[in-house]
Coordinates of C-alpha atoms in Angstrom, one line a residue:
M138 CA 67.0 -15.3 31.6
E139 CA 65.6 -12.7 34.1
K140 CA 67.5 -10.0 32.2
E141 CA 65.9 -11.1 28.9
N142 CA 62.4 -11.0 30.4
S143 CA 62.8 -7.6 32.0
S144 CA 63.9 -6.2 28.7
Q145 CA 60.6 -7.2 27.1
M146 CA 58.5 -5.3 29.6
L147 CA 58.3 -1.5 30.1
P148 CA 56.7 0.4 32.9
N149 CA 53.7 2.3 31.5
K150 CA 51.9 5.3 33.2
Q151 CA 48.3 5.5 32.1
I152 CA 45.3 7.9 32.5
V153 CA 42.4 5.6 33.3
L154 CA 38.7 6.6 33.3
K155 CA 37.6 6.1 36.9
N156 CA 33.9 6.9 36.6
H157 CA 31.4 7.6 33.8
I158 CA 31.2 11.4 33.4
Q159 CA 28.1 13.0 34.7
G160 CA 27.7 16.7 33.9
C161 CA 31.0 18.5 33.5
P162 CA 34.1 16.3 33.8
K163 CA 36.1 16.5 37.0
E164 CA 39.7 15.5 37.7
S165 CA 38.3 12.9 40.1
D166 CA 36.7 11.0 37.1
F167 CA 40.3 10.0 36.2
E168 CA 43.2 8.3 37.8
L169 CA 46.9 7.9 37.1
K170 CA 48.1 4.3 37.2
T171 CA 51.3 2.5 36.5
T172 CA 51.3 -0.9 34.8
S173 CA 53.7 -2.6 32.4
V174 CA 53.6 -3.2 28.6
S175 CA 55.2 -6.0 26.7
T176 CA 57.4 -5.1 23.7
E177 CA 56.4 -8.4 22.0
I178 CA 53.3 -8.9 20.0
S179 CA 51.0 -11.2 22.0
D180 CA 49.8 -14.5 20.7
G181 CA 46.5 -14.1 18.7
C182 CA 47.0 -10.4 18.0
S183 CA 47.3 -9.0 14.6
D184 CA 50.7 -9.3 12.9
N185 CA 50.2 -5.7 11.8
A186 CA 50.4 -4.4 15.4
V187 CA 52.5 -1.4 16.1
L188 CA 54.1 -0.4 19.5
L189 CA 54.0 3.4 20.0
K190 CA 55.9 5.7 22.3
N191 CA 53.4 8.5 22.8
L192 CA 54.8 12.0 22.6
Y193 CA 51.8 14.4 22.5
L194 CA 48.1 14.0 23.3
A195 CA 45.3 16.2 22.0
C196 CA 42.7 17.4 24.5
D197 CA 39.6 17.1 22.3
P198 CA 36.2 18.1 23.7
Y199 CA 34.3 15.4 21.9
L200 CA 36.0 12.7 24.1
C201 CA 33.7 13.8 26.9
H202 CA 30.7 12.6 24.9
L203 CA 32.3 9.2 24.7
M204 CA 32.8 9.0 28.5
R205 CA 29.2 9.2 29.4
A206 CA 27.2 6.1 30.3
D207 CA 24.2 7.2 28.3
R208 CA 26.0 8.1 25.0
H209 CA 27.5 6.1 22.2
S210 CA 29.3 7.0 19.0
L211 CA 29.1 5.6 15.5
L212 CA 32.6 7.0 14.9
T213 CA 34.5 4.6 17.1
S214 CA 34.1 1.0 18.3
S215 CA 36.3 1.7 21.3
S216 CA 34.2 2.2 24.5
L217 CA 35.5 4.7 27.1
V218 CA 34.3 2.8 30.1
P219 CA 35.4 2.9 33.7
G220 CA 38.7 1.0 34.1
S221 CA 39.8 1.6 30.6
V222 CA 42.7 3.8 29.4
V223 CA 41.5 7.0 27.8
K224 CA 41.9 7.0 24.0
G225 CA 42.1 9.9 21.6
Q226 CA 44.2 11.7 19.0
G227 CA 47.9 12.0 19.5
V228 CA 51.4 12.0 18.0
A229 CA 53.8 9.0 18.6
K230 CA 57.0 7.4 17.6
V231 CA 57.0 3.8 16.3
M232 CA 59.1 1.5 18.6
K233 CA 58.2 -1.8 17.0
S234 CA 56.2 -2.6 13.9
G235 CA 54.7 -5.6 12.3
Y236 CA 53.0 -3.4 9.7
G237 CA 54.9 -3.0 6.5
E238 CA 54.0 0.6 5.9
L239 CA 55.6 1.7 9.2
K240 CA 59.1 1.0 10.6
E241 CA 60.9 1.6 13.8
G242 CA 61.7 5.3 14.2
D243 CA 58.7 6.6 12.1
Y244 CA 56.4 9.2 13.5
V245 CA 52.7 8.9 13.3
W246 CA 49.5 10.8 14.3
G247 CA 46.2 9.2 15.0
V248 CA 44.4 7.2 17.7
T249 CA 46.5 6.3 20.7
G250 CA 46.1 5.9 24.4
W251 CA 46.6 8.4 27.2
E252 CA 49.6 6.5 28.4
E253 CA 53.4 6.3 27.8
F254 CA 53.2 3.3 25.4
T255 CA 50.4 2.0 23.3
W256 CA 49.9 -1.1 21.1
N257 CA 47.9 -0.1 18.1
F258 CA 46.4 -3.2 16.3
D259 CA 44.8 -1.4 13.4
P260 CA 47.5 1.0 12.1
Q261 CA 46.1 1.1 8.6
N262 CA 42.9 2.8 9.7
L263 CA 43.9 4.5 12.9
L264 CA 47.4 6.0 12.1
T265 CA 48.8 8.3 9.6
K266 CA 52.6 8.4 8.9
I267 CA 54.1 11.9 9.3
Q268 CA 56.1 12.8 6.2
N269 CA 57.1 16.3 6.9
Y270 CA 58.4 17.2 10.4
Q271 CA 61.7 18.9 9.9
H272 CA 60.4 22.5 9.9
V273 CA 57.6 22.4 12.4
P274 CA 57.2 20.9 15.9
L275 CA 55.9 17.4 15.9
S276 CA 53.1 18.5 18.3
Y277 CA 51.5 20.4 15.4
Y278 CA 50.3 17.0 14.1
A279 CA 48.0 16.8 17.2
G280 CA 46.5 20.1 15.9
I281 CA 46.9 22.1 12.8
L282 CA 48.5 19.3 10.8
G283 CA 46.3 16.6 12.2
M284 CA 42.6 16.0 12.8
P285 CA 41.7 19.6 14.0
G286 CA 43.4 21.2 11.0
L287 CA 41.7 19.0 8.5
T288 CA 38.4 19.5 10.3
A289 CA 38.7 23.2 10.0
Y290 CA 39.9 23.2 6.4
A291 CA 37.4 20.7 5.0
G292 CA 34.4 21.8 6.9
F293 CA 34.9 25.5 6.0
H294 CA 35.8 25.0 2.3
E295 CA 33.5 22.0 1.5
I296 CA 30.4 22.8 3.5
C297 CA 30.6 26.6 4.2
C298 CA 31.6 27.0 0.5
P299 CA 32.9 30.6 1.1
K300 CA 32.9 33.4 -1.4
K301 CA 34.8 36.6 -1.3
G302 CA 33.0 39.3 0.7
E303 CA 30.7 37.0 2.5
A304 CA 29.9 37.3 6.2
V305 CA 31.2 34.4 8.4
Y306 CA 30.5 33.6 12.0
V307 CA 32.7 31.2 14.0
S308 CA 31.7 30.0 17.4
S309 CA 34.3 28.8 20.0
A310 CA 36.6 30.9 17.8
A311 CA 39.7 30.7 20.0
G312 CA 39.7 26.9 20.2
G313 CA 41.9 24.5 18.3
V314 CA 39.6 24.4 15.2
G315 CA 37.9 27.8 15.4
H316 CA 41.0 29.9 15.4
L317 CA 42.0 28.2 12.1
V318 CA 38.6 28.6 10.5
G319 CA 38.7 32.3 11.0
Q320 CA 42.0 32.7 9.3
F321 CA 40.9 30.5 6.4
A322 CA 37.9 32.8 6.0
K323 CA 40.1 35.9 6.0
M324 CA 42.3 34.4 3.3
M325 CA 39.1 34.0 1.2
G326 CA 38.4 37.7 1.6
C327 CA 35.4 37.2 4.0
Y328 CA 34.2 39.3 6.8
V329 CA 34.7 37.3 10.0
V330 CA 33.4 37.5 13.5
G331 CA 34.0 35.0 16.3
S332 CA 32.7 34.4 19.8
T333 CA 34.8 33.1 22.7
S334 CA 34.8 33.0 26.5
T335 CA 37.2 35.7 27.8
Q336 CA 38.3 39.2 26.9
Q337 CA 41.9 37.9 26.5
K338 CA 40.7 35.6 23.8
V339 CA 38.7 38.4 22.1
H340 CA 41.9 40.4 22.0
L341 CA 43.8 37.5 20.5
L342 CA 41.2 37.0 17.8
K343 CA 41.2 40.7 16.8
T344 CA 44.9 41.3 16.9
K345 CA 47.0 38.2 16.3
L346 CA 44.5 36.2 14.3
G347 CA 43.0 38.9 12.1
F348 CA 39.3 38.5 12.9
D349 CA 37.3 41.6 11.9
N350 CA 35.6 41.5 15.3
A351 CA 35.0 39.2 18.2
F352 CA 32.9 39.1 21.4
N353 CA 32.8 37.4 24.8
Y354 CA 29.5 35.5 24.7
R355 CA 29.5 35.2 28.5
E356 CA 29.2 39.0 28.9
V357 CA 26.6 39.8 26.3
D358 CA 23.2 38.9 24.9
L359 CA 24.0 36.6 22.0
R360 CA 21.1 37.7 19.8
S361 CA 22.0 41.3 20.2
E362 CA 25.6 40.7 19.4
L363 CA 24.8 38.7 16.3
N364 CA 22.4 41.5 15.1
K365 CA 25.1 44.1 15.8
Y366 CA 27.9 42.4 13.9
F367 CA 25.7 40.9 11.2
P368 CA 23.1 43.5 10.4
R369 CA 22.4 41.9 7.0
G370 CA 22.7 38.4 8.2
I371 CA 25.3 35.5 8.1
D372 CA 26.3 33.8 4.9
A373 CA 28.3 31.0 6.5
C374 CA 28.6 29.7 10.0
F375 CA 31.2 27.2 11.4
E376 CA 29.5 25.8 14.5
N377 CA 31.5 24.3 17.4
V378 CA 29.1 25.0 20.2
G379 CA 25.5 23.9 19.4
G380 CA 22.6 24.4 21.8
Q381 CA 21.4 28.0 22.2
T382 CA 24.2 29.3 20.0
L383 CA 23.0 27.2 17.0
D384 CA 19.4 28.2 17.8
E385 CA 20.2 31.9 17.6
V386 CA 22.4 31.4 14.5
L387 CA 19.4 29.9 12.6
L388 CA 17.5 33.2 13.0
Q389 CA 20.5 35.2 11.7
M390 CA 21.3 33.3 8.6
K391 CA 20.8 34.7 5.1
T392 CA 18.8 32.9 2.5
H393 CA 20.8 30.0 1.1
G394 CA 23.2 30.2 4.0
R395 CA 25.5 27.3 5.0
I396 CA 26.2 26.0 8.5
A397 CA 29.0 23.4 9.1
V398 CA 28.5 21.6 12.4
S399 CA 31.9 20.4 13.7
G400 CA 31.2 20.1 17.4
M401 CA 28.7 20.8 20.1
I402 CA 30.8 21.5 23.2
S403 CA 27.8 23.0 25.0
Q404 CA 25.9 19.7 24.8
Y405 CA 28.6 17.2 25.9
N406 CA 28.1 17.7 29.6
V407 CA 24.3 18.1 29.9
N408 CA 21.8 15.4 30.9
E409 CA 19.0 17.0 28.8
P410 CA 20.2 18.3 25.5
H411 CA 19.1 21.8 24.5
G412 CA 16.1 21.6 22.1
V413 CA 16.7 23.6 19.0
K414 CA 13.5 25.6 18.4
N415 CA 14.2 27.5 15.2
L416 CA 14.5 24.7 12.7
F417 CA 11.8 26.2 10.5
S418 CA 14.5 28.6 9.4
L419 CA 16.0 25.7 7.4
I420 CA 12.9 25.8 5.2
E421 CA 12.1 29.4 5.3
R422 CA 15.7 30.5 4.3
R423 CA 16.6 27.3 2.4
L424 CA 19.6 26.7 4.6
T425 CA 22.2 23.9 4.5
L426 CA 22.9 22.5 7.9
R427 CA 25.4 19.7 7.8
G428 CA 27.4 17.8 10.4
F429 CA 30.6 16.1 9.5
V430 CA 33.9 14.6 10.8
E431 CA 37.4 14.8 9.3
L432 CA 37.2 11.1 8.4
D433 CA 34.8 12.2 5.6
Y434 CA 37.7 14.1 4.0
K435 CA 40.7 11.9 4.5
S436 CA 41.4 12.1 0.7
M437 CA 42.1 15.8 1.1
Y438 CA 44.7 15.4 3.9
R439 CA 47.9 15.3 1.9
S440 CA 47.1 18.4 -0.2
Y441 CA 45.9 20.2 2.9
V442 CA 49.1 19.5 4.8
E443 CA 51.2 20.7 1.9
W444 CA 49.2 23.9 1.8
A445 CA 49.2 24.5 5.5
L446 CA 53.0 23.9 5.8
E447 CA 53.6 26.4 3.0
K448 CA 51.3 29.0 4.8
L449 CA 53.0 28.4 8.1
Q450 CA 56.5 28.9 6.6
E451 CA 55.4 32.1 4.8
K452 CA 53.9 33.2 8.2
K453 CA 50.5 33.7 6.5
L454 CA 48.9 31.3 9.0
V455 CA 49.2 31.5 12.8
Y456 CA 48.8 28.4 14.9
V457 CA 48.1 28.9 18.6
E458 CA 49.2 25.9 20.8
D459 CA 48.5 25.6 24.5
V460 CA 51.1 23.1 25.8
V461 CA 50.7 21.3 29.1
P462 CA 53.7 19.3 30.3
G463 CA 53.4 15.8 31.8
L464 CA 51.0 12.9 31.4
E465 CA 50.1 13.3 35.1
N466 CA 48.5 16.7 34.2
A467 CA 46.4 15.3 31.4
A468 CA 43.2 15.0 33.4
S469 CA 43.4 18.6 34.7
A470 CA 44.3 19.8 31.2
F471 CA 41.3 18.1 29.7
V472 CA 38.9 19.3 32.4
G473 CA 40.2 22.9 31.9
I474 CA 39.0 23.1 28.3
F475 CA 35.4 23.0 29.5
H476 CA 36.0 26.0 31.7
G477 CA 37.7 28.1 28.9
H478 CA 41.2 27.7 30.3
N479 CA 42.8 26.8 27.0
V480 CA 43.8 29.3 24.3
G481 CA 44.1 27.6 20.9
K482 CA 44.8 23.8 20.7
R483 CA 45.6 22.3 24.1
V484 CA 48.2 19.5 23.9
V485 CA 49.7 17.4 26.7
V486 CA 53.4 16.5 26.4
V487 CA 54.0 12.9 27.4
A488 CA 57.6 12.6 26.3
E489 CA 60.2 14.4 24.3
D490 CA 61.5 12.5 21.3

């Protein structure tokens, strides 16, 4: 009898939020715990529940916004409160399934916990089955073939509405989303400039990723650099930073320019958000300024993945992945993205398949 019970429980390492985040996140805001998880669906839980073995976790900046006491999100009903396991995007293998669309051994990407094993009670809405994984690493579904990739593709094509020869600016251009947007723009025949946080990343954008130019925003005057690289103005901007960057961009846009707002990494860690002062440019220049999330474009996902896989196999699309091994290093990996330590999409490896 003891043997049967022990087989139904698994030790489960977890990253738990220790404190609400104030200012920039710190490693001390998190702690590593070991609990146990049942392999049986609990009484009263949905029969559709799925037990996941987590393989890869995405370090997404927006999670910081959800960890603050004074913030909430309309995008998720899950509160990231002290004592709870951190939740975010990841890639996992199905260990047990009561959901007809998934079976044991299937791979999925979507919402999971920062832990070794997670019960997901809403797989229909929170998980996507991975259909093609033979020719690319599974970790790609935490980045280019998952939420960040669809964010980049849909935001650029559906909101920036690019045309050949147009001038495109990408902020946080060496991040998991930005480095893809720049490449999509070049494929459309656009002139593309990106800003980033180190000279190493500037070099990467200009050489490996094909940006026409790039600059380190920490070492220059932003307005002067935008004037320098966009003397006739910006047609389309993919905005990942917000705050002062967005304020300056508004002054540089051409008439009928389009700004897709994917993220605001500069604002996640501040107590007083930066007030945008140049909003009159929206009227004066008849601009489109639109925020969005990839959930708005789920219907595009299948066609996007087919396209992206083809471009990857043809080596016409470069994906930069920053891999950190070990769940125990997840907190430091996450904190590091707010200090510019990542190059491309930062992913934590929890387990090999």
